[in-house]
Short mmCIF file of C-alpha atoms in Angstrom, two decimals:
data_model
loop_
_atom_site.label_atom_id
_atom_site.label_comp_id
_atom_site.label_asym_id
_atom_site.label_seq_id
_atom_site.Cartn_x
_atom_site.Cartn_y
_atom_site.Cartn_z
CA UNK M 1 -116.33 -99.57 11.66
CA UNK M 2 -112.91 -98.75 12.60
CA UNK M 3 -111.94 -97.42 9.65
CA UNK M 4 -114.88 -95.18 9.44
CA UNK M 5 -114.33 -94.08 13.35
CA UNK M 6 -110.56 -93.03 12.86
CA UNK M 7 -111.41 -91.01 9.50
CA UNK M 8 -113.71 -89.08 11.20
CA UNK M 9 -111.84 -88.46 13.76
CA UNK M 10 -108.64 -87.23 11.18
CA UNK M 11 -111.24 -85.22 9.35
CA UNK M 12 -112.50 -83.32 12.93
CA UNK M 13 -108.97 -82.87 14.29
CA UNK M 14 -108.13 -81.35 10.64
CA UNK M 15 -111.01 -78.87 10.70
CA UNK M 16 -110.16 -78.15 14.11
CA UNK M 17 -106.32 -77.62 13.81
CA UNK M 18 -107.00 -75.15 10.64
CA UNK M 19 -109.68 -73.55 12.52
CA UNK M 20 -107.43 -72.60 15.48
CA UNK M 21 -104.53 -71.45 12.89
CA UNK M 22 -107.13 -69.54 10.76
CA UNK M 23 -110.45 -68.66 12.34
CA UNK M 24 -109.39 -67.56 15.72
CA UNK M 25 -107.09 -64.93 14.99
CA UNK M 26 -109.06 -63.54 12.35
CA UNK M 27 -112.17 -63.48 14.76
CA UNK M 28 -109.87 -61.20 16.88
CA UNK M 29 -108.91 -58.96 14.58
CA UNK M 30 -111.76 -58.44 12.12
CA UNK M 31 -113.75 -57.93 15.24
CA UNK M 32 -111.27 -55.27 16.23
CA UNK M 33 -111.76 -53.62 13.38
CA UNK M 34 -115.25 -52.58 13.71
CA UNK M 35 -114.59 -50.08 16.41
CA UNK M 36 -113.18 -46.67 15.70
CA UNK M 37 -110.96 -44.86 17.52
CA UNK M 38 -113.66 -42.66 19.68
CA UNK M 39 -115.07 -46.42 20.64
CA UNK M 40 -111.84 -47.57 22.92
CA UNK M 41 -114.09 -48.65 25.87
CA UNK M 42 -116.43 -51.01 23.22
CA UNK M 43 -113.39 -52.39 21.87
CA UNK M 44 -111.77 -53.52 25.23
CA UNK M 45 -115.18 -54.87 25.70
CA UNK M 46 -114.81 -56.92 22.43
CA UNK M 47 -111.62 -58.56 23.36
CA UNK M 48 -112.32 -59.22 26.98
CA UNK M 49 -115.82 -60.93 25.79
CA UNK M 50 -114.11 -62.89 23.04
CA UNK M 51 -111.28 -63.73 25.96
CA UNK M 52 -113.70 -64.85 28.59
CA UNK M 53 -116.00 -66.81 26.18
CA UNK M 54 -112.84 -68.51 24.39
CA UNK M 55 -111.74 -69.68 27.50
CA UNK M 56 -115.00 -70.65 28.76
CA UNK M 57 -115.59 -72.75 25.27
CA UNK M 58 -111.82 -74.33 26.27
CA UNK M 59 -113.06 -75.43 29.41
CA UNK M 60 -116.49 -76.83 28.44
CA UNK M 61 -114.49 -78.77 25.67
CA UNK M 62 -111.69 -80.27 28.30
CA UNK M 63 -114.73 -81.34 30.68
CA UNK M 64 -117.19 -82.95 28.04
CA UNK M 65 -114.51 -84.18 26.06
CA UNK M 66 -113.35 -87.64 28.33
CA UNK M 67 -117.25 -88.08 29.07
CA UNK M 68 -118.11 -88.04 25.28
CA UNK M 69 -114.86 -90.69 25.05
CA UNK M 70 -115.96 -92.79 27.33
CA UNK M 71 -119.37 -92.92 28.03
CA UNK M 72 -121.05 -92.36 24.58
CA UNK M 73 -120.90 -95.38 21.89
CA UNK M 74 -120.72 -94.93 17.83
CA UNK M 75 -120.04 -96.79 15.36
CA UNK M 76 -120.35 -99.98 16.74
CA UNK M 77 -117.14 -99.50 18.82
CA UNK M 78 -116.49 -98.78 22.75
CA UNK M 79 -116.36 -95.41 22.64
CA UNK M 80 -117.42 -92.75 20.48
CA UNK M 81 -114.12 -90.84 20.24
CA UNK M 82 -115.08 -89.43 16.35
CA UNK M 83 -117.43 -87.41 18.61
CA UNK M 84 -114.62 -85.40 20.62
CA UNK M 85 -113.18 -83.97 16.80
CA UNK M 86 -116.82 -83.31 15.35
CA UNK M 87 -117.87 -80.79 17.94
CA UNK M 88 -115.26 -78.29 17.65
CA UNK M 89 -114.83 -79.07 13.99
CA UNK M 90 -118.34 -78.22 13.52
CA UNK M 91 -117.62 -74.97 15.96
CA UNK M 92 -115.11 -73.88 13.47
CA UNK M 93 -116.86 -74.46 9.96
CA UNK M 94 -120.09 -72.36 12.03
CA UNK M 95 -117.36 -70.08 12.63
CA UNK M 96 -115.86 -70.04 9.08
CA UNK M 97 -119.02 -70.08 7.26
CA UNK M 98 -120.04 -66.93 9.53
CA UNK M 99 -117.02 -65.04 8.20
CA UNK M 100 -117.29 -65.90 4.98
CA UNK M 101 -121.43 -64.70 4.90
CA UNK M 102 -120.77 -61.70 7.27
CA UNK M 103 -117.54 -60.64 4.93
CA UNK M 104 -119.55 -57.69 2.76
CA UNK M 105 -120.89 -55.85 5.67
CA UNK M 106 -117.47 -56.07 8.02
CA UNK M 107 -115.23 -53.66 7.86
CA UNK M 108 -111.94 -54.72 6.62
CA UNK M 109 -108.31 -52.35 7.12
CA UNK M 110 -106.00 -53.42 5.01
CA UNK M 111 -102.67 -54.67 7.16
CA UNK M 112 -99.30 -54.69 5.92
CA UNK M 113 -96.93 -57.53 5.21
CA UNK M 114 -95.14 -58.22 8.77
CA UNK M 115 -93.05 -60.90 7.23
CA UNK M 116 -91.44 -58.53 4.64
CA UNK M 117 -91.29 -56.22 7.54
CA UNK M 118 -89.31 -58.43 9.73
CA UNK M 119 -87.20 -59.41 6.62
CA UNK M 120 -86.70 -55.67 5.98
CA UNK M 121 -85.04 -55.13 9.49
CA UNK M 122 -82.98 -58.49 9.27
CA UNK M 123 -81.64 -57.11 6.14
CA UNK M 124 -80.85 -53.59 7.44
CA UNK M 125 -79.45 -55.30 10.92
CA UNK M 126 -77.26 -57.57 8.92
CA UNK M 127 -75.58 -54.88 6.76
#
């Protein structure tokens, strides 16, 4: 039961770690670019939405979080801590698999490499 309880726990806090590395910045900026230049006042919108209700998902998740810990039981075991991982982790594969169906009809601008563009001015600083 143990066993079980800690690999679901590795395999939430895994989805979740990769999710906030991957997903979350590519939420902001593929939603950015939807919005043309004429539509400044719908994009501001976008990020101060996707600000407010990231925070506001960050604060449901450090409130519910000890209460799931604590007062919930799986597994056979005191506490049901598996459950803290699996909510976000499922959060982030909804918000994956979204991406991934929603990818043909979002539009997509191309960016450019910033790491060879930071390597390009070291190199030019340097000699």
């Amino acid at each position: 039961k143990l066993k079980i309880s800690r690999a679901l726990s590795n395999i939430g806090l895994g989805i979740t770690t990769i999710g906030s590395g991957c997903i979350k910045p590519c939420v902001y900026t593929i939603g950015g670019d939807q919005f043309n230049s004429q539509e400044i006042k719908f994009l501001r919108f976008h990020y101060v939405l996707n600000y407010f209700v990231h925070n506001c998902g960050s604060i449901i998740g450090k409130l519910t979080s000890p209460i799931f810990r604590a007062d919930l039981k799986c597994f056979g075991g005191d506490d049901c801590y598996p459950l803290v991982f699996a909510i976000p982790g499922i959060m982030m594969m909804i918000a994956a698999l979204s991406l991934l169906i929603g990818r043909k009809i979002l539009i997509r601008n191309e960016a450019e490499n910033m790491m060879l563009r930071v390597l390009g001015c070291i190199w030019v600083s340097e000699n």
